[in-house]
PDB file of C-alpha atoms (C1' of nucleotides) in Angstrom:
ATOM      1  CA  UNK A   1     -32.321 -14.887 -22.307  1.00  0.00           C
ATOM      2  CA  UNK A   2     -33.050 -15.751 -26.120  1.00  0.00           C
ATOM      3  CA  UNK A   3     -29.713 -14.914 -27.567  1.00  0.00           C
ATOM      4  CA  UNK A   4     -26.829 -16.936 -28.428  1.00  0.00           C
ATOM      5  CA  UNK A   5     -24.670 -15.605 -25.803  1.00  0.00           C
ATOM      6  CA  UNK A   6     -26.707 -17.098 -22.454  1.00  0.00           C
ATOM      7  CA  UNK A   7     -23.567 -19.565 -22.394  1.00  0.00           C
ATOM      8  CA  UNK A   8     -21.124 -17.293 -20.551  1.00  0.00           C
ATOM      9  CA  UNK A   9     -23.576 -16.747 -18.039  1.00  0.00           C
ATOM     10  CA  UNK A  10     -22.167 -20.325 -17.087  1.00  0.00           C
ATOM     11  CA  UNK A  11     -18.530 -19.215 -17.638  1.00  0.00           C
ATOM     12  CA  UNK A  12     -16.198 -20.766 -15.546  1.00  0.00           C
ATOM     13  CA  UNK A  13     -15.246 -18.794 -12.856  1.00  0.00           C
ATOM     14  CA  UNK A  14     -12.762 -20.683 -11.336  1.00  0.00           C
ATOM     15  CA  UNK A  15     -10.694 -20.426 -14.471  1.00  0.00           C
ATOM     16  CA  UNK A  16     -11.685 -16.791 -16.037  1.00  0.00           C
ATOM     17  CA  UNK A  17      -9.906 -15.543 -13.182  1.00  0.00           C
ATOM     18  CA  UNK A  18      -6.919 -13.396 -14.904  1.00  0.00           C
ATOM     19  CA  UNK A  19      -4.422 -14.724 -12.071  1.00  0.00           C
ATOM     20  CA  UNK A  20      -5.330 -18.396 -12.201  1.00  0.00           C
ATOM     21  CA  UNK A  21      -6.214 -17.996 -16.029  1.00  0.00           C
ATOM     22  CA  UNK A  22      -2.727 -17.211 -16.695  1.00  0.00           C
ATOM     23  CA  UNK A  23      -1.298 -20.150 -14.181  1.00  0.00           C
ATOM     24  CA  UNK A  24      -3.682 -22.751 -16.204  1.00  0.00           C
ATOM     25  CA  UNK A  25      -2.444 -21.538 -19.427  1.00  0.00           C
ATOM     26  CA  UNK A  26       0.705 -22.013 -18.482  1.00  0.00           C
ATOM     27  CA  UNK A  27       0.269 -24.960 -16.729  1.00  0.00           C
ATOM     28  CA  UNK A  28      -1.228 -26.619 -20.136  1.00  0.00           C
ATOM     29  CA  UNK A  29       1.699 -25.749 -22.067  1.00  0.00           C
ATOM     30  CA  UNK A  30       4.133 -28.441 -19.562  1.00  0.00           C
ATOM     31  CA  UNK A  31       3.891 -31.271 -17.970  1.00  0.00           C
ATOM     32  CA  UNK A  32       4.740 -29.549 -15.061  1.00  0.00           C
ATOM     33  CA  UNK A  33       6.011 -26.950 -13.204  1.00  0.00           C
ATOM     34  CA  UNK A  34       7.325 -26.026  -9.530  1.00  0.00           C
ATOM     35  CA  UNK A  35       6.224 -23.329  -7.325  1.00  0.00           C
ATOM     36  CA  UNK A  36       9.038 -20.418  -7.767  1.00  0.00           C
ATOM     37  CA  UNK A  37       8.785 -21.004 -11.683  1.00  0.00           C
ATOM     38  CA  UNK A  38       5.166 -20.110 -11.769  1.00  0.00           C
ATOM     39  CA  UNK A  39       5.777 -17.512  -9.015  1.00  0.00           C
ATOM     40  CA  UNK A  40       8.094 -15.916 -11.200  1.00  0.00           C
ATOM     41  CA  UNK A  41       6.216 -16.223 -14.500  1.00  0.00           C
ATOM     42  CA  UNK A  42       3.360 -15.140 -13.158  1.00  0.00           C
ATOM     43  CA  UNK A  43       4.410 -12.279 -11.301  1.00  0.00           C
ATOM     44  CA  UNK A  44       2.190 -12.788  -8.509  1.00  0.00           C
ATOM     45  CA  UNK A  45       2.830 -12.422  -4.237  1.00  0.00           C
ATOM     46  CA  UNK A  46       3.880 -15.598  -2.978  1.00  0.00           C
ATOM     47  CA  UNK A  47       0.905 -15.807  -0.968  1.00  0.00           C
ATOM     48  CA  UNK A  48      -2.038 -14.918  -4.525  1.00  0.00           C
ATOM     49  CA  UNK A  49      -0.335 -17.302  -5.667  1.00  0.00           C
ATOM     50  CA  UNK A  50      -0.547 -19.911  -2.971  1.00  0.00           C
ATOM     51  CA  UNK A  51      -4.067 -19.289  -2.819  1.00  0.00           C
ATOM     52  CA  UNK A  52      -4.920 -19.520  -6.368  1.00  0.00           C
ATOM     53  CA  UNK A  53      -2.689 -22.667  -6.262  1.00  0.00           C
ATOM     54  CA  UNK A  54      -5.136 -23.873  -3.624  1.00  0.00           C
ATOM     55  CA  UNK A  55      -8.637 -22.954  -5.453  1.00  0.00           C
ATOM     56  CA  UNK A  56      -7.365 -24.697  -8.737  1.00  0.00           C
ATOM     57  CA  UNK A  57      -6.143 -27.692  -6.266  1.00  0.00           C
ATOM     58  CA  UNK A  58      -9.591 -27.240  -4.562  1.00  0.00           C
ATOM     59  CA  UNK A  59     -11.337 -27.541  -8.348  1.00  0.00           C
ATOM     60  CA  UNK A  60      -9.818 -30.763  -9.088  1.00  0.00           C
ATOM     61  CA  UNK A  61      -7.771 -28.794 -11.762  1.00  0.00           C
ATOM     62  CA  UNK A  62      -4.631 -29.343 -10.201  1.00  0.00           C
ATOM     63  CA  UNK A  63      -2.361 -32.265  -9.051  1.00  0.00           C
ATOM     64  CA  UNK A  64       0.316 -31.195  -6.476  1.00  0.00           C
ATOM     65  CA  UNK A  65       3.222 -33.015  -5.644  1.00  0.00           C
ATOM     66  CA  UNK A  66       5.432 -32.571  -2.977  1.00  0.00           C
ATOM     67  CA  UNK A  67       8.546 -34.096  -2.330  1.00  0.00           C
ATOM     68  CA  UNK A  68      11.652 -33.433  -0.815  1.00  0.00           C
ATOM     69  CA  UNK A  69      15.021 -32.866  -2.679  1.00  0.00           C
ATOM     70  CA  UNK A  70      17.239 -33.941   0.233  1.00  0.00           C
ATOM     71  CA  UNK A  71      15.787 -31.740   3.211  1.00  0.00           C
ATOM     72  CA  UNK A  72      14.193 -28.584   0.971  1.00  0.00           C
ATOM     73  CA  UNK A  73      10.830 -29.477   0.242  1.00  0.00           C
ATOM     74  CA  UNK A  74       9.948 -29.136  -3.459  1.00  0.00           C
ATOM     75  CA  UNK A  75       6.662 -29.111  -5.148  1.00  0.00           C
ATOM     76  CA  UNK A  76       5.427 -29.917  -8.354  1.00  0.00           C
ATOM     77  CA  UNK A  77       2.563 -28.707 -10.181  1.00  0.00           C
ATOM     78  CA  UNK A  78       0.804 -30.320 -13.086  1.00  0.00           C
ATOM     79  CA  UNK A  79      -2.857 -30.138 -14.636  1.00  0.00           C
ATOM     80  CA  UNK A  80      -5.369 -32.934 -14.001  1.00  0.00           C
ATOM     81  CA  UNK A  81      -7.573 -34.142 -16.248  1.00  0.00           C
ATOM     82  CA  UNK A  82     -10.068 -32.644 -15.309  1.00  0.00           C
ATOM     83  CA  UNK A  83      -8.425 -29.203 -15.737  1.00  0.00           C
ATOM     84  CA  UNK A  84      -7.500 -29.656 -18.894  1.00  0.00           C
ATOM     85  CA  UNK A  85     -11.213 -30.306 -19.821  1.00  0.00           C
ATOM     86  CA  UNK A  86     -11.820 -27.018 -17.935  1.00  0.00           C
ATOM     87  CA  UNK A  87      -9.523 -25.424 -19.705  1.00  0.00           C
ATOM     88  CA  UNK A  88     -10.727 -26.281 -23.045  1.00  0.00           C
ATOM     89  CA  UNK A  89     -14.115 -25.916 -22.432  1.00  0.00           C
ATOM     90  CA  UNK A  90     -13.541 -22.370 -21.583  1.00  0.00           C
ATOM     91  CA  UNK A  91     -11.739 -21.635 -24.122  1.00  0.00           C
ATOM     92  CA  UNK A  92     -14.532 -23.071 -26.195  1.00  0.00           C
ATOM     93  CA  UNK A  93     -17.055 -20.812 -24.919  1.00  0.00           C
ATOM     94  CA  UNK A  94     -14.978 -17.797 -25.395  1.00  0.00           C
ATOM     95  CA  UNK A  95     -13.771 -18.551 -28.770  1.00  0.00           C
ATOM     96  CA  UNK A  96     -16.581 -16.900 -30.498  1.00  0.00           C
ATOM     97  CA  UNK A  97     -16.227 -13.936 -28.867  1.00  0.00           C
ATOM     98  CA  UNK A  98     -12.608 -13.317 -29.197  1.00  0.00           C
ATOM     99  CA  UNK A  99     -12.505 -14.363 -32.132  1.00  0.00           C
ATOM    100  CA  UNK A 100     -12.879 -11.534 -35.482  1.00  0.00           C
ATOM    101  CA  UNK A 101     -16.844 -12.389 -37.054  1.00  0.00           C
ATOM    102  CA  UNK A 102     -15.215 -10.583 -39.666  1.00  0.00           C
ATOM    103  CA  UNK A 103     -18.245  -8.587 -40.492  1.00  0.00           C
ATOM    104  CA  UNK A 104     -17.998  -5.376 -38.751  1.00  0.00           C
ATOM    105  CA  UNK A 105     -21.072  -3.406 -37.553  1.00  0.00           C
ATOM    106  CA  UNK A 106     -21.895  -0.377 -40.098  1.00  0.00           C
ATOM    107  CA  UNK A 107     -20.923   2.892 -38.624  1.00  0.00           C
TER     108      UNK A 107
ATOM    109  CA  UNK B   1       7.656 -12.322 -14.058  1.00  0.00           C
ATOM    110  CA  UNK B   2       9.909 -13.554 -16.632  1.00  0.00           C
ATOM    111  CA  UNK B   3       7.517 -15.377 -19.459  1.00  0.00           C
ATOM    112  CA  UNK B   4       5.312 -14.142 -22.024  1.00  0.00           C
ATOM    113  CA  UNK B   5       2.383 -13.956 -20.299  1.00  0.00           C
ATOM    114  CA  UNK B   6       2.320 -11.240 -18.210  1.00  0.00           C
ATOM    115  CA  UNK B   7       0.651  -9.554 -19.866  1.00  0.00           C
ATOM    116  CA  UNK B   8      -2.958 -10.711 -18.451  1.00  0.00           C
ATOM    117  CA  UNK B   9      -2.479  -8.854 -15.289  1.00  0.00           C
ATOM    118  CA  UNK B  10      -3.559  -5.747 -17.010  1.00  0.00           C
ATOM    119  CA  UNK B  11      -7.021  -7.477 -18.513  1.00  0.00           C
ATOM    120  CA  UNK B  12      -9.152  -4.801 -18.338  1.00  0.00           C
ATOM    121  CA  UNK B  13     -11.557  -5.691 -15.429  1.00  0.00           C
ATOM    122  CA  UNK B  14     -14.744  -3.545 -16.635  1.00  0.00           C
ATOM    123  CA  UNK B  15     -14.682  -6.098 -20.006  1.00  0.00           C
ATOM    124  CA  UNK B  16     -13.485  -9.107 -18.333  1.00  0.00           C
ATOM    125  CA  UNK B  17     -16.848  -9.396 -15.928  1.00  0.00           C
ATOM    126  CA  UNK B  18     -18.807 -12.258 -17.913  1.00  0.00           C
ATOM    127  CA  UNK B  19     -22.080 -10.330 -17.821  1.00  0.00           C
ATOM    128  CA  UNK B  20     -19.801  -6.550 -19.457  1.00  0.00           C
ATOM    129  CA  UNK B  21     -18.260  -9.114 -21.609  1.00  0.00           C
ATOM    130  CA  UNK B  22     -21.271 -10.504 -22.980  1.00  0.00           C
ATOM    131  CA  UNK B  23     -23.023  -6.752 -23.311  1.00  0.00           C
ATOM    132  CA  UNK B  24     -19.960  -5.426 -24.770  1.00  0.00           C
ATOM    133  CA  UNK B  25     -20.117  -8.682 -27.808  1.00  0.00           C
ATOM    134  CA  UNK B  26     -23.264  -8.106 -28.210  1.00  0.00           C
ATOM    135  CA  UNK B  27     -23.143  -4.371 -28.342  1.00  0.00           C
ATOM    136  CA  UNK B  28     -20.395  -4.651 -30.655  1.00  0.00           C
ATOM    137  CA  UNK B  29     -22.403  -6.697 -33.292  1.00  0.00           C
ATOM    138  CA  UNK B  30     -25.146  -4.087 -34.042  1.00  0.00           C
ATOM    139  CA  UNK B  31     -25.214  -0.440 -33.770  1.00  0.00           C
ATOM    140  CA  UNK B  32     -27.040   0.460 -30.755  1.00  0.00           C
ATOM    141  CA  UNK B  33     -29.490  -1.291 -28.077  1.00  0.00           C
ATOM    142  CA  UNK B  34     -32.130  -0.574 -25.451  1.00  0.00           C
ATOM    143  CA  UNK B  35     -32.921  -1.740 -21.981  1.00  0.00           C
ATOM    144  CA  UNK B  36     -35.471  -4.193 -23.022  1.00  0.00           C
ATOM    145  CA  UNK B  37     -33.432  -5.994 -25.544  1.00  0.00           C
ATOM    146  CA  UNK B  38     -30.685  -6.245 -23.274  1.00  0.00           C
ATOM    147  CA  UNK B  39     -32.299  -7.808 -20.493  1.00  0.00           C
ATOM    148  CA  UNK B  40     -33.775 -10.622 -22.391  1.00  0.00           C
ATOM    149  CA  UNK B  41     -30.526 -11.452 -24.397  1.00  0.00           C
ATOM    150  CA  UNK B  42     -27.884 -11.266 -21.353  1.00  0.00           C
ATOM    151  CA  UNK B  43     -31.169 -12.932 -18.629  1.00  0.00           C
ATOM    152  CA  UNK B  44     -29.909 -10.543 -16.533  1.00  0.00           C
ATOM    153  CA  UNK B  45     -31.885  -9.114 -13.823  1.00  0.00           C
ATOM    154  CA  UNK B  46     -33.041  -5.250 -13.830  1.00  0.00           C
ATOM    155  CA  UNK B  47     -31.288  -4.177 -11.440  1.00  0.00           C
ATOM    156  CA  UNK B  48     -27.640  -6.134 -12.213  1.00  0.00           C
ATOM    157  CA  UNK B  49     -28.062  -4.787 -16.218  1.00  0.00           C
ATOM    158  CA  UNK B  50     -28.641  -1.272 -14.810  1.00  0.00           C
ATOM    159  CA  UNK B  51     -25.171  -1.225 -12.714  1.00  0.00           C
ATOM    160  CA  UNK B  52     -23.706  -2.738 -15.114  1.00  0.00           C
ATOM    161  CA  UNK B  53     -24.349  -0.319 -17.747  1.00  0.00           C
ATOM    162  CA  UNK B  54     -23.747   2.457 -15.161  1.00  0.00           C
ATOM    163  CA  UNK B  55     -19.886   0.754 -15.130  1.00  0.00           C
ATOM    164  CA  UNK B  56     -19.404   0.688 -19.059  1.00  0.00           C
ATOM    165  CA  UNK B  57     -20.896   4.006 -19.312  1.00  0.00           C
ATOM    166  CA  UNK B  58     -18.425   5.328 -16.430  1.00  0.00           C
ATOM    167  CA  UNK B  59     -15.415   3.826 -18.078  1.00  0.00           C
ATOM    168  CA  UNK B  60     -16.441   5.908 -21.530  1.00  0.00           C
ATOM    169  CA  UNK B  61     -17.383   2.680 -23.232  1.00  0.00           C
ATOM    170  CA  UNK B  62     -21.049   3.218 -23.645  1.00  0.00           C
ATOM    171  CA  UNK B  63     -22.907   5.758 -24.941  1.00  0.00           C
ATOM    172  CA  UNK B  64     -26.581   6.376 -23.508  1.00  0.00           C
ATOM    173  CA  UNK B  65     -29.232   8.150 -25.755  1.00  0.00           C
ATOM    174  CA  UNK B  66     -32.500   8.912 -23.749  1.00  0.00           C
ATOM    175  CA  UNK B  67     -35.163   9.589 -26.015  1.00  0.00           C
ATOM    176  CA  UNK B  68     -39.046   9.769 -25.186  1.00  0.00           C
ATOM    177  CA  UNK B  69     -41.331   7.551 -27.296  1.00  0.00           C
ATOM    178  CA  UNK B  70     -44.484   9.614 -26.954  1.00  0.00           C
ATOM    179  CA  UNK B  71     -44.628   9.953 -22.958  1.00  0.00           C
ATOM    180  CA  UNK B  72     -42.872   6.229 -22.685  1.00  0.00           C
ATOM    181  CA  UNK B  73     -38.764   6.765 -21.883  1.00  0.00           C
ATOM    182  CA  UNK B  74     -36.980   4.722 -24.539  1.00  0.00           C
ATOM    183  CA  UNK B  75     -32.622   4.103 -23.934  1.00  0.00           C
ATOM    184  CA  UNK B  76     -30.555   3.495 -26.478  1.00  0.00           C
ATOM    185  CA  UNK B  77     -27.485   2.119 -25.732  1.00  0.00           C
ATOM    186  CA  UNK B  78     -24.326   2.182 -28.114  1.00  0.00           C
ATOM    187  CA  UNK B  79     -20.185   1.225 -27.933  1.00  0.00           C
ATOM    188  CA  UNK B  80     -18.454   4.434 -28.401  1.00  0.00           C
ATOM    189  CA  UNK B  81     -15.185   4.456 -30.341  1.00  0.00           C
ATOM    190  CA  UNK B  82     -12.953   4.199 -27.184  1.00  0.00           C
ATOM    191  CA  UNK B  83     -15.401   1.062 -25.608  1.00  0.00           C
ATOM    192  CA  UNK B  84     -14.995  -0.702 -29.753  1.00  0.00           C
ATOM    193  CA  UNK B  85     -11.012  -0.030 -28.799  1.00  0.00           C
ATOM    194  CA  UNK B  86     -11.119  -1.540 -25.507  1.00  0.00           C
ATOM    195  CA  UNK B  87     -12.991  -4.293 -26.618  1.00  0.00           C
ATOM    196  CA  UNK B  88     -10.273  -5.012 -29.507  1.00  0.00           C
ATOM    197  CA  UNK B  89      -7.459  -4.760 -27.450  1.00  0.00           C
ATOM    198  CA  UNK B  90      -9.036  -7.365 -24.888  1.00  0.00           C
ATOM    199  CA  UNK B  91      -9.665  -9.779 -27.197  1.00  0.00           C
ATOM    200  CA  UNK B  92      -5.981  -9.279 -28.802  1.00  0.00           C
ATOM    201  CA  UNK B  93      -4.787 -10.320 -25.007  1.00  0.00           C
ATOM    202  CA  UNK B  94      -6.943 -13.307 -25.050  1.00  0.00           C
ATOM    203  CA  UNK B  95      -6.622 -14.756 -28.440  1.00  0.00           C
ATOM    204  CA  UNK B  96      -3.493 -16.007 -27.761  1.00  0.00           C
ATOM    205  CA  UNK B  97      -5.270 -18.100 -24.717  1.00  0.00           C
ATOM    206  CA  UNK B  98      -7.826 -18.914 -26.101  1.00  0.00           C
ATOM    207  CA  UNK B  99      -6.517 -20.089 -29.751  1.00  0.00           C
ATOM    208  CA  UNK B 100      -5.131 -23.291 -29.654  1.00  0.00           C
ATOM    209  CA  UNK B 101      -1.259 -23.834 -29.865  1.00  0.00           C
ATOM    210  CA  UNK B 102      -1.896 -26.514 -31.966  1.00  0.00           C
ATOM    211  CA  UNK B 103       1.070 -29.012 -30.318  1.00  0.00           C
ATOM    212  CA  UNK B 104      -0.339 -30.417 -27.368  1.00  0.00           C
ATOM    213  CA  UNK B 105       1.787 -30.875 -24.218  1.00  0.00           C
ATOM    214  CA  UNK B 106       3.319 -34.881 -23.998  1.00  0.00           C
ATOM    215  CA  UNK B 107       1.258 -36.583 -22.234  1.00  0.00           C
TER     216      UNK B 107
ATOM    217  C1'  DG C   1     -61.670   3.650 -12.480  1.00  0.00           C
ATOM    218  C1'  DT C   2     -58.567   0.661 -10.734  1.00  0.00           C
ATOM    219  C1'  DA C   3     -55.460  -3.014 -10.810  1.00  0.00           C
ATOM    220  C1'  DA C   4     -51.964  -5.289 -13.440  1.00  0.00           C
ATOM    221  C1'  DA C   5     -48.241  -4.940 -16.413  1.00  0.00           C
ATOM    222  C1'  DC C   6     -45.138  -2.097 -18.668  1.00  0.00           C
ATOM    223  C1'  DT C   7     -40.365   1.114 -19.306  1.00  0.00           C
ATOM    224  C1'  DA C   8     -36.294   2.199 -17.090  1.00  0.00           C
ATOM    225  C1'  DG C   9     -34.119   2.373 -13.945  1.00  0.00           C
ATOM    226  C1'  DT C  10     -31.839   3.422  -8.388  1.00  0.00           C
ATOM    227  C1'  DT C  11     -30.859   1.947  -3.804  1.00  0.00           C
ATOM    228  C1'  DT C  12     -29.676  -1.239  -0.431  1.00  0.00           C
ATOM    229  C1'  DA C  13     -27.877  -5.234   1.657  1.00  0.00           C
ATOM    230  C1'  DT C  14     -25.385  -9.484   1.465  1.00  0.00           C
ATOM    231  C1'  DA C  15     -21.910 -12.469   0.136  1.00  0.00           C
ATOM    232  C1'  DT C  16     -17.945 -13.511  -2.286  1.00  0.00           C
ATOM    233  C1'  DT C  17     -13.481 -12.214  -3.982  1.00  0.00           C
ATOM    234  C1'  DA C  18      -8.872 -10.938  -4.692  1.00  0.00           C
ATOM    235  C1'  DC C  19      -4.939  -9.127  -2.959  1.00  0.00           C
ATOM    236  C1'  DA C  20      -0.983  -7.634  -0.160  1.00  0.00           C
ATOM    237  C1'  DA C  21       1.370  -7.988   3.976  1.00  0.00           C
ATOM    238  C1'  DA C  22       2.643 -10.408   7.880  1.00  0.00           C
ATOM    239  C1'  DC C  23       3.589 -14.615   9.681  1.00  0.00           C
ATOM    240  C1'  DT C  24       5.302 -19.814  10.082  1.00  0.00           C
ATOM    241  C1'  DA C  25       8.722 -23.353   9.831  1.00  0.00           C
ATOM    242  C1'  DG C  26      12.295 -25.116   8.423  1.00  0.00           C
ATOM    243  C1'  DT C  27      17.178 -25.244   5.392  1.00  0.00           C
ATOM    244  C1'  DT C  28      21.303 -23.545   3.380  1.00  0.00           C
ATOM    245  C1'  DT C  29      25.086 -20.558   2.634  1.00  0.00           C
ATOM    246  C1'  DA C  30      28.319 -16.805   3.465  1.00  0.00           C
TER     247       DA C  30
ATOM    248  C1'  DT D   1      24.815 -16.159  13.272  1.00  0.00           C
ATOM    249  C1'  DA D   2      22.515 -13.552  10.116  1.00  0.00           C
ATOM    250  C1'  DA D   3      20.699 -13.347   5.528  1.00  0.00           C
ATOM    251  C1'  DA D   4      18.495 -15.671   1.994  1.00  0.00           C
ATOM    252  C1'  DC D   5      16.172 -19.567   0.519  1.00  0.00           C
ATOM    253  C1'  DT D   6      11.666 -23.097  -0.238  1.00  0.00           C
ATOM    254  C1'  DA D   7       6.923 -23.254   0.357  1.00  0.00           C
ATOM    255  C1'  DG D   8       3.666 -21.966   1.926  1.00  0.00           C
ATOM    256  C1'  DT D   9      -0.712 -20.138   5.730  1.00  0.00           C
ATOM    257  C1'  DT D  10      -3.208 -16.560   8.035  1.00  0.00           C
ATOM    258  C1'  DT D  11      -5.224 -12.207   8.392  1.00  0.00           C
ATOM    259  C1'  DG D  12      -7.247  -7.886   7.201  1.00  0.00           C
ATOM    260  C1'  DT D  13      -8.943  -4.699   3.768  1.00  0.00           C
ATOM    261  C1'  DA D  14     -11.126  -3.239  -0.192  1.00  0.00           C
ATOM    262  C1'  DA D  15     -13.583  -4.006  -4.230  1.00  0.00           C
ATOM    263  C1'  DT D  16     -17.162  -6.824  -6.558  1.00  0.00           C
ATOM    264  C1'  DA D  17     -21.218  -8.817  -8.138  1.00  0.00           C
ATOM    265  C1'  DT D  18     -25.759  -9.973  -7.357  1.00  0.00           C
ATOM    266  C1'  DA D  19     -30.619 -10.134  -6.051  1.00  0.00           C
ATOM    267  C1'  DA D  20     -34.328  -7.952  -3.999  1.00  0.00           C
ATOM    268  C1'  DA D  21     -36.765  -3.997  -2.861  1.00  0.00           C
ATOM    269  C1'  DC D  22     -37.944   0.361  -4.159  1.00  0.00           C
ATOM    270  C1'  DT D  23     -39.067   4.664  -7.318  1.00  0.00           C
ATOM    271  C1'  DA D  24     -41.720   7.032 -10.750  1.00  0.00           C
ATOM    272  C1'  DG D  25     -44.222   7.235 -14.066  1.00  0.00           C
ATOM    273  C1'  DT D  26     -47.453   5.101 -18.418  1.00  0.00           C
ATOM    274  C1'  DT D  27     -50.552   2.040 -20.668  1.00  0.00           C
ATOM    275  C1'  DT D  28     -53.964  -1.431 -21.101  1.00  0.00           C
ATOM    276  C1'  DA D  29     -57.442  -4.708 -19.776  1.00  0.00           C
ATOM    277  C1'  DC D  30     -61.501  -5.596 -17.050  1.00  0.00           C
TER     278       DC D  30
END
DNA sequence: GTAAACTAGTTTATATTACAAACTAGTTTA
DNA sequence: TAAACTAGTTTGTAATATAAACTAGTTTAC
């Protein structure tokens, strides 16, 4: 490994996961969000969902909050700290390579 | 699925791997590649490089020259046209996810 | 001349996943 | 009282990724 790429080697895994990927995105665009709105933004089975819910919760990514509105339980979802770090050191590492070098390769 | 992001549930997988993605950049910056090079700038092991070549090559994104030098077997390895495409449209999913938004979420 | 190191892999086995479907447990509404 | 709701958990299957062991030859150093 003597390239400049040996960083994504180290990717986060927990977040390059498309499913939870798109939750954390989303997630770092509010303050916060129930389950049946991400359920039905993401598109997911209620039970993916409740799993990836449970890794990023696992992670330390994710702060959930559950109350009840009268009898109905309700939960809230929000990004921790730490997830938001997560997040944008990911998106850090990936930068580079998403991004256009501008110079492409002669053909 | 209601929002605008649905459309990461049709990353393409073969690219999305960390150790494809980082073959794929790097193919993409230079015109073609061989086994040797490739091993020391992704620190993969033999094996792991091998299948994952085998998996770029299957999906028609790679495109294997076998040459001998002398009596010594020498690979090339290239993008082909429709792996360059593939790679362009994933990072056109990404870059909105990746880019920053620029207007942080109230804290 | 033979043992080590090289190119370029394939095969095998293990461990981790992601995912959908089925299930739980209760509440509300028609 | 049956259907639809909130908010999940559990289970089973299938696909992965990965490292390690193996193959098959070539070259070089001692």
């Amino acid at each position: 490994m003597s390239g400049s790429l040996q960083n994504l080697s180290g990717l986060d895994r927990v977040i390059h996961e498309p499913a939870r990927l798109m939750l954390v995105a989303l997630l770092s665009s509010v303050e916060s969000a129930d389950f049946l709105f991400l359920l039905k933004e993401s598109g997911l089975t209620k039970g993916n969902l409740s799993v990836h819910l449970s890794r990023l919760e696992e992670a330390g990514y994710l702060r959930v909050d559950k109350t009840f509105q009268g009898k109905i339980p309700h939960t809230e979802y929000s990004l921790t700290a730490k997830g938001r770090t997560a997040f944008n050191e990911y998106r850090k590492k990936l930068d580079p390579i998403i991004r256009r070098h501008s110079k492409p390769a002669k053909l």
